[in-house]
PDB file of C-alpha atoms in Angstrom:
ATOM      1  CA  GLU F   3     -30.403   2.202  21.459  1.00  0.00           C
ATOM      2  CA  GLN F   4     -29.257   2.653  17.863  1.00  0.00           C
ATOM      3  CA  PRO F   5     -25.900   1.071  16.923  1.00  0.00           C
ATOM      4  CA  GLU F   6     -23.147   3.570  16.165  1.00  0.00           C
ATOM      5  CA  VAL F   7     -22.653   4.088  12.435  1.00  0.00           C
ATOM      6  CA  PRO F   8     -18.973   4.037  11.396  1.00  0.00           C
ATOM      7  CA  PRO F   9     -17.700   7.205   9.682  1.00  0.00           C
ATOM      8  CA  GLN F  10     -18.133   7.104   5.925  1.00  0.00           C
ATOM      9  CA  PRO F  11     -15.438   8.291   3.495  1.00  0.00           C
ATOM     10  CA  ALA F  12     -15.858  11.527   1.582  1.00  0.00           C
ATOM     11  CA  PRO F  13     -17.721  11.410  -1.765  1.00  0.00           C
ATOM     12  CA  ARG F  14     -15.560  10.351  -4.712  1.00  0.00           C
ATOM     13  CA  PRO F  15     -15.148  13.849  -6.293  1.00  0.00           C
ATOM     14  CA  ILE F  16     -13.877  15.206  -2.974  1.00  0.00           C
ATOM     15  CA  PHE F  17     -11.589  12.207  -2.520  1.00  0.00           C
ATOM     16  CA  GLN F  18     -10.158  12.817  -6.011  1.00  0.00           C
ATOM     17  CA  GLU F  19      -9.582  16.493  -5.228  1.00  0.00           C
ATOM     18  CA  ARG F  20      -7.750  15.612  -2.003  1.00  0.00           C
ATOM     19  CA  GLN F  21      -5.680  13.071  -3.916  1.00  0.00           C
ATOM     20  CA  ARG F  22      -4.730  15.727  -6.475  1.00  0.00           C
ATOM     21  CA  ILE F  23      -3.870  18.363  -3.870  1.00  0.00           C
ATOM     22  CA  THR F  24      -1.842  16.140  -1.540  1.00  0.00           C
ATOM     23  CA  GLY F  25      -0.329  13.886  -4.215  1.00  0.00           C
ATOM     24  CA  LEU F  26      -0.158  11.085  -1.638  1.00  0.00           C
ATOM     25  CA  PRO F  27      -1.917   7.711  -1.244  1.00  0.00           C
ATOM     26  CA  LEU F  28      -4.594   7.401   1.434  1.00  0.00           C
ATOM     27  CA  TYR F  29      -3.820   4.782   4.096  1.00  0.00           C
ATOM     28  CA  PHE F  30      -6.298   5.475   6.907  1.00  0.00           C
ATOM     29  CA  GLN F  31      -8.953   8.059   7.809  1.00  0.00           C
ATOM     30  CA  GLY F  32     -11.459   9.016  10.474  1.00  0.00           C
ATOM     31  CA  TYR F  33     -12.278  11.550  13.138  1.00  0.00           C
ATOM     32  CA  LEU F  34      -9.521  12.485  15.593  1.00  0.00           C
ATOM     33  CA  SER F  35      -9.359  15.025  18.389  1.00  0.00           C
ATOM     34  CA  VAL F  36      -6.030  16.822  18.108  1.00  0.00           C
ATOM     35  CA  ARG F  37      -4.042  18.895  20.592  1.00  0.00           C
ATOM     36  CA  HIS F  38      -0.615  20.377  19.935  1.00  0.00           C
ATOM     37  CA  SER F  39       1.874  20.684  22.785  1.00  0.00           C
ATOM     38  CA  ARG F  40       1.303  24.434  23.180  1.00  0.00           C
ATOM     39  CA  CYS F  41      -2.495  24.329  22.944  1.00  0.00           C
ATOM     40  CA  GLN F  42      -4.985  24.011  25.773  1.00  0.00           C
ATOM     41  CA  GLU F  43      -7.914  22.268  24.102  1.00  0.00           C
ATOM     42  CA  PHE F  44      -8.518  19.406  21.699  1.00  0.00           C
ATOM     43  CA  ARG F  45      -9.969  20.194  18.265  1.00  0.00           C
ATOM     44  CA  VAL F  46     -11.905  17.600  16.275  1.00  0.00           C
ATOM     45  CA  HIS F  47     -10.747  17.051  12.692  1.00  0.00           C
ATOM     46  CA  TRP F  48     -11.536  14.609   9.941  1.00  0.00           C
ATOM     47  CA  THR F  49      -8.035  13.206   9.570  1.00  0.00           C
ATOM     48  CA  GLU F  50      -6.289  11.383   6.752  1.00  0.00           C
ATOM     49  CA  LEU F  51      -3.013   9.497   6.929  1.00  0.00           C
ATOM     50  CA  ARG F  52      -1.338   9.842   3.524  1.00  0.00           C
ATOM     51  CA  GLY F  53       2.231   8.642   3.249  1.00  0.00           C
ATOM     52  CA  THR F  54       3.958   9.952   6.368  1.00  0.00           C
ATOM     53  CA  MET F  55       1.694  13.013   6.524  1.00  0.00           C
ATOM     54  CA  LEU F  56      -1.396  13.665   8.623  1.00  0.00           C
ATOM     55  CA  PHE F  57      -3.886  15.976   6.894  1.00  0.00           C
ATOM     56  CA  PHE F  58      -6.507  17.647   9.093  1.00  0.00           C
ATOM     57  CA  TYR F  59      -9.819  18.785   7.595  1.00  0.00           C
ATOM     58  CA  ASP F  60     -12.346  21.050   9.303  1.00  0.00           C
ATOM     59  CA  ASP F  61     -15.134  18.999   7.767  1.00  0.00           C
ATOM     60  CA  LYS F  62     -15.389  15.459   6.433  1.00  0.00           C
ATOM     61  CA  LYS F  63     -16.453  16.814   3.021  1.00  0.00           C
ATOM     62  CA  ALA F  64     -13.953  19.677   2.790  1.00  0.00           C
ATOM     63  CA  PRO F  65     -11.877  19.247  -0.408  1.00  0.00           C
ATOM     64  CA  THR F  66      -8.826  21.031   1.037  1.00  0.00           C
ATOM     65  CA  TYR F  67      -7.072  20.503   4.359  1.00  0.00           C
ATOM     66  CA  SER F  68      -6.687  23.204   7.013  1.00  0.00           C
ATOM     67  CA  GLN F  69      -3.506  21.782   8.569  1.00  0.00           C
ATOM     68  CA  LYS F  70      -0.931  19.137   7.807  1.00  0.00           C
ATOM     69  CA  LEU F  71       1.782  17.449   9.857  1.00  0.00           C
ATOM     70  CA  ASP F  72       4.830  15.472   8.788  1.00  0.00           C
ATOM     71  CA  ILE F  73       5.228  12.521  11.176  1.00  0.00           C
ATOM     72  CA  SER F  74       8.300  11.007   9.496  1.00  0.00           C
ATOM     73  CA  SER F  75      10.427  12.132  12.476  1.00  0.00           C
ATOM     74  CA  LEU F  76       8.309  10.106  14.933  1.00  0.00           C
ATOM     75  CA  THR F  77      10.365   8.748  17.832  1.00  0.00           C
ATOM     76  CA  SER F  78       7.590   7.094  19.855  1.00  0.00           C
ATOM     77  CA  ALA F  79       3.835   6.665  20.204  1.00  0.00           C
ATOM     78  CA  THR F  80       2.704   6.352  23.808  1.00  0.00           C
ATOM     79  CA  ASP F  81      -0.736   5.076  24.825  1.00  0.00           C
ATOM     80  CA  VAL F  82      -2.728   6.952  27.450  1.00  0.00           C
ATOM     81  CA  TYR F  83      -5.411   5.032  29.309  1.00  0.00           C
ATOM     82  CA  PRO F  84      -8.975   5.615  28.069  1.00  0.00           C
ATOM     83  CA  ASP F  85     -10.691   8.586  29.713  1.00  0.00           C
ATOM     84  CA  GLU F  86     -14.067   8.541  31.459  1.00  0.00           C
ATOM     85  CA  ASN F  87     -15.832   8.691  28.079  1.00  0.00           C
ATOM     86  CA  GLY F  88     -14.004   5.637  26.758  1.00  0.00           C
ATOM     87  CA  SER F  89     -11.940   7.631  24.259  1.00  0.00           C
ATOM     88  CA  ALA F  90      -8.527   6.226  23.384  1.00  0.00           C
ATOM     89  CA  GLN F  91      -5.698   8.738  23.649  1.00  0.00           C
ATOM     90  CA  PHE F  92      -2.077   8.493  22.552  1.00  0.00           C
ATOM     91  CA  ILE F  93       0.864  10.876  22.271  1.00  0.00           C
ATOM     92  CA  LEU F  94       3.174  11.142  19.265  1.00  0.00           C
ATOM     93  CA  MET F  95       6.684  12.297  20.121  1.00  0.00           C
ATOM     94  CA  LEU F  96       8.186  14.153  17.144  1.00  0.00           C
ATOM     95  CA  SER F  97      11.508  15.899  16.706  1.00  0.00           C
ATOM     96  CA  ASN F  98       9.782  19.305  16.895  1.00  0.00           C
ATOM     97  CA  GLY F  99       7.434  18.575  19.796  1.00  0.00           C
ATOM     98  CA  GLU F 100       4.581  16.310  20.747  1.00  0.00           C
ATOM     99  CA  LEU F 101       1.052  15.811  19.460  1.00  0.00           C
ATOM    100  CA  GLU F 102      -1.845  14.370  21.436  1.00  0.00           C
ATOM    101  CA  LEU F 103      -4.467  12.430  19.504  1.00  0.00           C
ATOM    102  CA  LYS F 104      -7.756  11.087  20.789  1.00  0.00           C
ATOM    103  CA  ALA F 105      -9.972   8.550  18.990  1.00  0.00           C
ATOM    104  CA  ASN F 106     -13.621   7.809  19.726  1.00  0.00           C
ATOM    105  CA  ASP F 107     -12.914   4.354  21.121  1.00  0.00           C
ATOM    106  CA  CYS F 108     -10.052   2.021  21.979  1.00  0.00           C
ATOM    107  CA  GLU F 109     -10.406  -0.063  18.807  1.00  0.00           C
ATOM    108  CA  CYS F 110     -10.127   3.004  16.575  1.00  0.00           C
ATOM    109  CA  GLY F 111      -7.211   4.281  18.676  1.00  0.00           C
ATOM    110  CA  LYS F 112      -5.333   0.987  18.191  1.00  0.00           C
ATOM    111  CA  GLU F 113      -5.808   1.221  14.437  1.00  0.00           C
ATOM    112  CA  TRP F 114      -4.575   4.810  14.230  1.00  0.00           C
ATOM    113  CA  ARG F 115      -1.518   4.014  16.338  1.00  0.00           C
ATOM    114  CA  GLY F 116      -0.811   0.855  14.316  1.00  0.00           C
ATOM    115  CA  PHE F 117      -1.029   2.560  10.911  1.00  0.00           C
ATOM    116  CA  ILE F 118       1.078   5.525  12.056  1.00  0.00           C
ATOM    117  CA  LEU F 119       3.814   3.236  13.365  1.00  0.00           C
ATOM    118  CA  THR F 120       3.650   1.142  10.189  1.00  0.00           C
ATOM    119  CA  VAL F 121       4.314   4.041   7.802  1.00  0.00           C
ATOM    120  CA  THR F 122       6.960   5.730   9.973  1.00  0.00           C
ATOM    121  CA  LYS F 123       8.880   2.641  11.099  1.00  0.00           C
ATOM    122  CA  LEU F 124       8.273   0.629   7.896  1.00  0.00           C
ATOM    123  CA  SER F 125       7.262  -2.416   9.896  1.00  0.00           C
ATOM    124  CA  VAL F 126       4.083  -3.864  11.348  1.00  0.00           C
ATOM    125  CA  SER F 127       4.158  -4.053  15.135  1.00  0.00           C
ATOM    126  CA  PRO F 128       3.337  -7.523  16.519  1.00  0.00           C
ATOM    127  CA  ASP F 129       0.391  -6.231  18.574  1.00  0.00           C
ATOM    128  CA  ASN F 130      -1.688  -9.123  19.942  1.00  0.00           C
ATOM    129  CA  SER F 131      -4.629  -6.796  20.596  1.00  0.00           C
ATOM    130  CA  LEU F 132      -5.128  -6.155  16.857  1.00  0.00           C
ATOM    131  CA  LEU F 133      -7.529  -8.304  14.848  1.00  0.00           C
ATOM    132  CA  PRO F 134      -6.196 -10.408  11.940  1.00  0.00           C
ATOM    133  CA  GLU F 135      -7.958  -8.226   9.343  1.00  0.00           C
ATOM    134  CA  GLN F 136      -6.406  -5.100  10.897  1.00  0.00           C
ATOM    135  CA  LEU F 137      -2.934  -6.621  10.677  1.00  0.00           C
ATOM    136  CA  THR F 138      -3.603  -7.620   7.061  1.00  0.00           C
ATOM    137  CA  ARG F 139      -4.524  -4.036   6.134  1.00  0.00           C
ATOM    138  CA  MET F 140      -1.384  -2.742   7.830  1.00  0.00           C
ATOM    139  CA  CYS F 141       0.741  -5.198   5.865  1.00  0.00           C
ATOM    140  CA  GLU F 142      -0.865  -3.938   2.650  1.00  0.00           C
ATOM    141  CA  VAL F 143      -0.151  -0.341   3.653  1.00  0.00           C
ATOM    142  CA  LEU F 144       3.440  -1.274   4.493  1.00  0.00           C
ATOM    143  CA  GLU F 145       3.997  -2.629   0.966  1.00  0.00           C
ATOM    144  CA  LYS F 146       2.431   0.484  -0.606  1.00  0.00           C
ATOM    145  CA  GLU F 147       4.595   2.813   1.476  1.00  0.00           C
ATOM    146  CA  LYS F 148       7.762   0.887   0.626  1.00  0.00           C
ATOM    147  CA  LYS F 149       6.947   1.164  -3.101  1.00  0.00           C
ATOM    148  CA  ARG F 150       6.168   4.876  -2.733  1.00  0.00           C
ATOM    149  CA  ARG F 151       9.509   5.562  -1.073  1.00  0.00           C
ATOM    150  CA  ASN F 152      11.366   3.562  -3.714  1.00  0.00           C
ATOM    151  CA  THR F 153       9.698   5.728  -6.358  1.00  0.00           C
ATOM    152  CA  LEU F 154      10.668   8.876  -4.468  1.00  0.00           C
ATOM    153  CA  ASN F 155      14.264   7.706  -4.179  1.00  0.00           C
ATOM    154  CA  ASN F 156      14.385   6.978  -7.900  1.00  0.00           C
ATOM    155  CA  CYS F 157      13.010  10.451  -8.638  1.00  0.00           C
ATOM    156  CA  SER F 158      15.506  12.181  -6.359  1.00  0.00           C
ATOM    157  CA  SER F 159      18.422  10.298  -7.921  1.00  0.00           C
ATOM    158  CA  THR F 160      17.449  11.584 -11.378  1.00  0.00           C
ATOM    159  CA  SER F 161      19.346  14.602 -12.665  1.00  0.00           C
ATOM    160  CA  LEU F 162      17.906  17.911 -11.446  1.00  0.00           C
ATOM    161  CA  ASN F 163      17.748  19.053 -15.059  1.00  0.00           C
ATOM    162  CA  THR F 164      15.450  16.160 -15.950  1.00  0.00           C
ATOM    163  CA  LYS F 165      11.812  16.595 -15.030  1.00  0.00           C
ATOM    164  CA  SER F 166      10.300  13.334 -13.853  1.00  0.00           C
ATOM    165  CA  PRO F 167       6.583  12.916 -14.675  1.00  0.00           C
ATOM    166  CA  LEU F 168       6.055  11.652 -11.118  1.00  0.00           C
ATOM    167  CA  SER F 169       7.673  14.615  -9.406  1.00  0.00           C
ATOM    168  CA  SER F 170       4.588  16.830  -9.504  1.00  0.00           C
ATOM    169  CA  THR F 171       2.203  14.153  -8.246  1.00  0.00           C
ATOM    170  CA  LEU F 172       4.461  13.194  -5.368  1.00  0.00           C
ATOM    171  CA  THR F 173       4.960  16.758  -4.176  1.00  0.00           C
ATOM    172  CA  THR F 174       2.795  18.048  -1.352  1.00  0.00           C
ATOM    173  CA  MET F 175       1.329  21.525  -1.191  1.00  0.00           C
ATOM    174  CA  PRO F 176       3.561  24.506  -0.323  1.00  0.00           C
ATOM    175  CA  ALA F 177       3.715  25.334   3.380  1.00  0.00           C
ATOM    176  CA  CYS F 178       2.001  28.689   2.742  1.00  0.00           C
ATOM    177  CA  PHE F 179      -1.167  27.007   1.395  1.00  0.00           C
ATOM    178  CA  TYR F 180      -4.253  27.518   3.565  1.00  0.00           C
ATOM    179  CA  ALA F 181      -7.814  26.437   2.843  1.00  0.00           C
ATOM    180  CA  VAL F 182      -9.210  29.914   3.480  1.00  0.00           C
ATOM    181  CA  SER F 183     -11.318  32.461   1.630  1.00  0.00           C
ATOM    182  CA  ARG F 184     -10.058  35.721   0.152  1.00  0.00           C
ATOM    183  CA  GLN F 185     -11.305  37.640   3.180  1.00  0.00           C
ATOM    184  CA  GLU F 186      -9.778  35.178   5.652  1.00  0.00           C
ATOM    185  CA  ALA F 187      -6.411  35.321   3.868  1.00  0.00           C
ATOM    186  CA  THR F 188      -6.525  39.129   4.033  1.00  0.00           C
ATOM    187  CA  GLU F 189      -7.204  39.040   7.781  1.00  0.00           C
ATOM    188  CA  MET F 190      -4.405  36.520   8.385  1.00  0.00           C
ATOM    189  CA  LEU F 191      -1.859  38.758   6.633  1.00  0.00           C
ATOM    190  CA  GLU F 192      -3.070  41.895   8.407  1.00  0.00           C
ATOM    191  CA  LYS F 193      -3.052  40.360  11.888  1.00  0.00           C
ATOM    192  CA  ASN F 194       0.262  38.462  11.589  1.00  0.00           C
ATOM    193  CA  PRO F 195       2.665  40.586   9.470  1.00  0.00           C
ATOM    194  CA  SER F 196       5.752  39.047  11.089  1.00  0.00           C
ATOM    195  CA  GLN F 197       4.904  35.555   9.793  1.00  0.00           C
ATOM    196  CA  GLY F 198       5.015  36.410   6.081  1.00  0.00           C
ATOM    197  CA  ASN F 199       3.065  38.294   3.446  1.00  0.00           C
ATOM    198  CA  LEU F 200       2.117  35.714   0.781  1.00  0.00           C
ATOM    199  CA  ILE F 201      -0.650  33.112   1.024  1.00  0.00           C
ATOM    200  CA  LEU F 202      -1.604  30.446  -1.491  1.00  0.00           C
ATOM    201  CA  ARG F 203      -5.294  29.548  -1.211  1.00  0.00           C
ATOM    202  CA  PRO F 204      -8.115  27.862  -3.154  1.00  0.00           C
ATOM    203  CA  GLY F 205      -9.683  29.955  -5.915  1.00  0.00           C
ATOM    204  CA  SER F 206     -13.294  31.093  -5.719  1.00  0.00           C
ATOM    205  CA  ASP F 207     -14.337  28.290  -8.114  1.00  0.00           C
ATOM    206  CA  SER F 208     -12.696  25.585  -5.923  1.00  0.00           C
ATOM    207  CA  LYS F 209     -10.941  24.220  -9.037  1.00  0.00           C
ATOM    208  CA  ASN F 210      -8.053  26.664  -9.300  1.00  0.00           C
ATOM    209  CA  TYR F 211      -5.930  28.656  -6.874  1.00  0.00           C
ATOM    210  CA  ALA F 212      -5.107  32.217  -5.901  1.00  0.00           C
ATOM    211  CA  ILE F 213      -2.222  34.136  -4.382  1.00  0.00           C
ATOM    212  CA  THR F 214      -2.919  36.866  -1.819  1.00  0.00           C
ATOM    213  CA  ILE F 215      -0.067  39.244  -0.959  1.00  0.00           C
ATOM    214  CA  ARG F 216       0.341  42.228   1.346  1.00  0.00           C
ATOM    215  CA  HIS F 217       2.996  44.733   0.285  1.00  0.00           C
ATOM    216  CA  GLU F 218       4.475  47.203   2.775  1.00  0.00           C
ATOM    217  CA  LEU F 219       5.355  50.185   0.559  1.00  0.00           C
ATOM    218  CA  ASP F 220       4.225  53.726   1.377  1.00  0.00           C
ATOM    219  CA  ALA F 221       1.159  52.068   2.860  1.00  0.00           C
ATOM    220  CA  PRO F 222       0.061  48.421   3.141  1.00  0.00           C
ATOM    221  CA  ARG F 223      -1.392  47.151  -0.129  1.00  0.00           C
ATOM    222  CA  LEU F 224      -3.281  43.939  -0.746  1.00  0.00           C
ATOM    223  CA  LYS F 225      -3.331  42.171  -4.098  1.00  0.00           C
ATOM    224  CA  HIS F 226      -4.820  38.939  -5.367  1.00  0.00           C
ATOM    225  CA  TYR F 227      -3.646  36.891  -8.353  1.00  0.00           C
ATOM    226  CA  LYS F 228      -5.391  33.992 -10.070  1.00  0.00           C
ATOM    227  CA  VAL F 229      -3.432  30.763 -10.526  1.00  0.00           C
ATOM    228  CA  MET F 230      -5.094  28.517 -13.105  1.00  0.00           C
ATOM    229  CA  SER F 231      -4.552  24.759 -13.197  1.00  0.00           C
ATOM    230  CA  LYS F 232      -3.783  23.680 -16.780  1.00  0.00           C
ATOM    231  CA  GLY F 233      -3.116  19.945 -17.021  1.00  0.00           C
ATOM    232  CA  THR F 234       0.118  19.364 -15.112  1.00  0.00           C
ATOM    233  CA  SER F 235       1.057  23.066 -15.120  1.00  0.00           C
ATOM    234  CA  TYR F 236      -0.095  26.250 -13.381  1.00  0.00           C
ATOM    235  CA  VAL F 237      -0.620  29.617 -15.040  1.00  0.00           C
ATOM    236  CA  ILE F 238      -0.291  32.899 -13.111  1.00  0.00           C
ATOM    237  CA  GLU F 239      -2.765  35.451 -14.515  1.00  0.00           C
ATOM    238  CA  LEU F 240      -0.450  38.458 -14.927  1.00  0.00           C
ATOM    239  CA  GLU F 241      -0.265  41.010 -17.770  1.00  0.00           C
ATOM    240  CA  ARG F 242       1.985  38.459 -19.394  1.00  0.00           C
ATOM    241  CA  ARG F 243       0.971  34.947 -18.344  1.00  0.00           C
ATOM    242  CA  VAL F 244       3.574  32.865 -16.555  1.00  0.00           C
ATOM    243  CA  THR F 245       3.376  29.055 -16.758  1.00  0.00           C
ATOM    244  CA  LEU F 246       5.127  26.946 -14.117  1.00  0.00           C
ATOM    245  CA  PRO F 247       5.290  23.184 -13.402  1.00  0.00           C
ATOM    246  CA  SER F 248       4.158  23.219  -9.751  1.00  0.00           C
ATOM    247  CA  LEU F 249       2.503  25.342  -7.092  1.00  0.00           C
ATOM    248  CA  GLN F 250       5.790  25.517  -5.197  1.00  0.00           C
ATOM    249  CA  GLU F 251       7.352  27.056  -8.296  1.00  0.00           C
ATOM    250  CA  VAL F 252       4.478  29.573  -8.355  1.00  0.00           C
ATOM    251  CA  VAL F 253       5.340  30.639  -4.801  1.00  0.00           C
ATOM    252  CA  ASN F 254       9.060  30.744  -5.645  1.00  0.00           C
ATOM    253  CA  TYR F 255       8.328  32.957  -8.662  1.00  0.00           C
ATOM    254  CA  PHE F 256       6.711  35.654  -6.513  1.00  0.00           C
ATOM    255  CA  VAL F 257       9.560  35.510  -3.998  1.00  0.00           C
ATOM    256  CA  THR F 258      12.356  35.749  -6.572  1.00  0.00           C
ATOM    257  CA  GLN F 259      10.648  38.400  -8.706  1.00  0.00           C
ATOM    258  CA  THR F 260      10.358  40.679  -5.644  1.00  0.00           C
ATOM    259  CA  ARG F 261      13.913  39.860  -4.520  1.00  0.00           C
ATOM    260  CA  GLY F 262      12.667  38.402  -1.276  1.00  0.00           C
ATOM    261  CA  ASN F 263      10.288  41.225  -0.370  1.00  0.00           C
ATOM    262  CA  LEU F 264       7.483  38.681  -0.527  1.00  0.00           C
ATOM    263  CA  LYS F 265       7.809  35.873   1.997  1.00  0.00           C
ATOM    264  CA  PRO F 266       5.561  32.791   2.286  1.00  0.00           C
ATOM    265  CA  PHE F 267       3.168  33.106   5.214  1.00  0.00           C
ATOM    266  CA  ILE F 268       3.902  30.334   7.740  1.00  0.00           C
ATOM    267  CA  MET F 269       1.530  30.324  10.690  1.00  0.00           C
ATOM    268  CA  GLU F 270       3.189  29.264  13.930  1.00  0.00           C
ATOM    269  CA  THR F 271       1.362  26.285  15.391  1.00  0.00           C
TER     270      THR F 271
END
């Protein structure tokens, strides 16, 4: 019987793209089966723990995430005994509900639980079942997360009129960003009009972005706009180009220019 090969990280170009999109340091990664409180079945995702965010990817080599979850409001992480297949399962209790996670084995489950508790509680749990090298890695992550939060606090204390060079790299993607194609974005807006009418998505070249909107005027109209990444700025390809410092500002521009007629599309979990 062949020994099980541990999951390998994504190739470096994909890792760099994820780093750019999320703007957060990577602390831990691997396959996880995920089930939200209102869902019936588990879904397998390649999962990354970055800061206090979990990013879920449909594929290990996908450059953009399909879902993300802020776990900073974690109140508890409860172990569930391994199932008949030996998978380790634990439940995260968050302020807005619970999330069930399942790892391939108990050892991997312990690591996930340990790293999640480390970044949310800012302390390493004295778990005797963890190996010394696992505890060492968690201590390293703890120091990185403390430094990251200190940087964030320094940025937030700066005057709002002063643009910090770190602000753009520490900002996560807008909530209306989805790693979908043009056709998929169109279908999402058509099928769920009550949840918004503006989606930010990857561009067709996978290097830039696009905005898809659905206007309800005399009849529903769909439009797509290119958003080009230029250094630390983003350019909306309109008749007269508009340059903005972040993707969130791009979304805000469309909302304010239409006096709120365009609303970011937020899919209910």
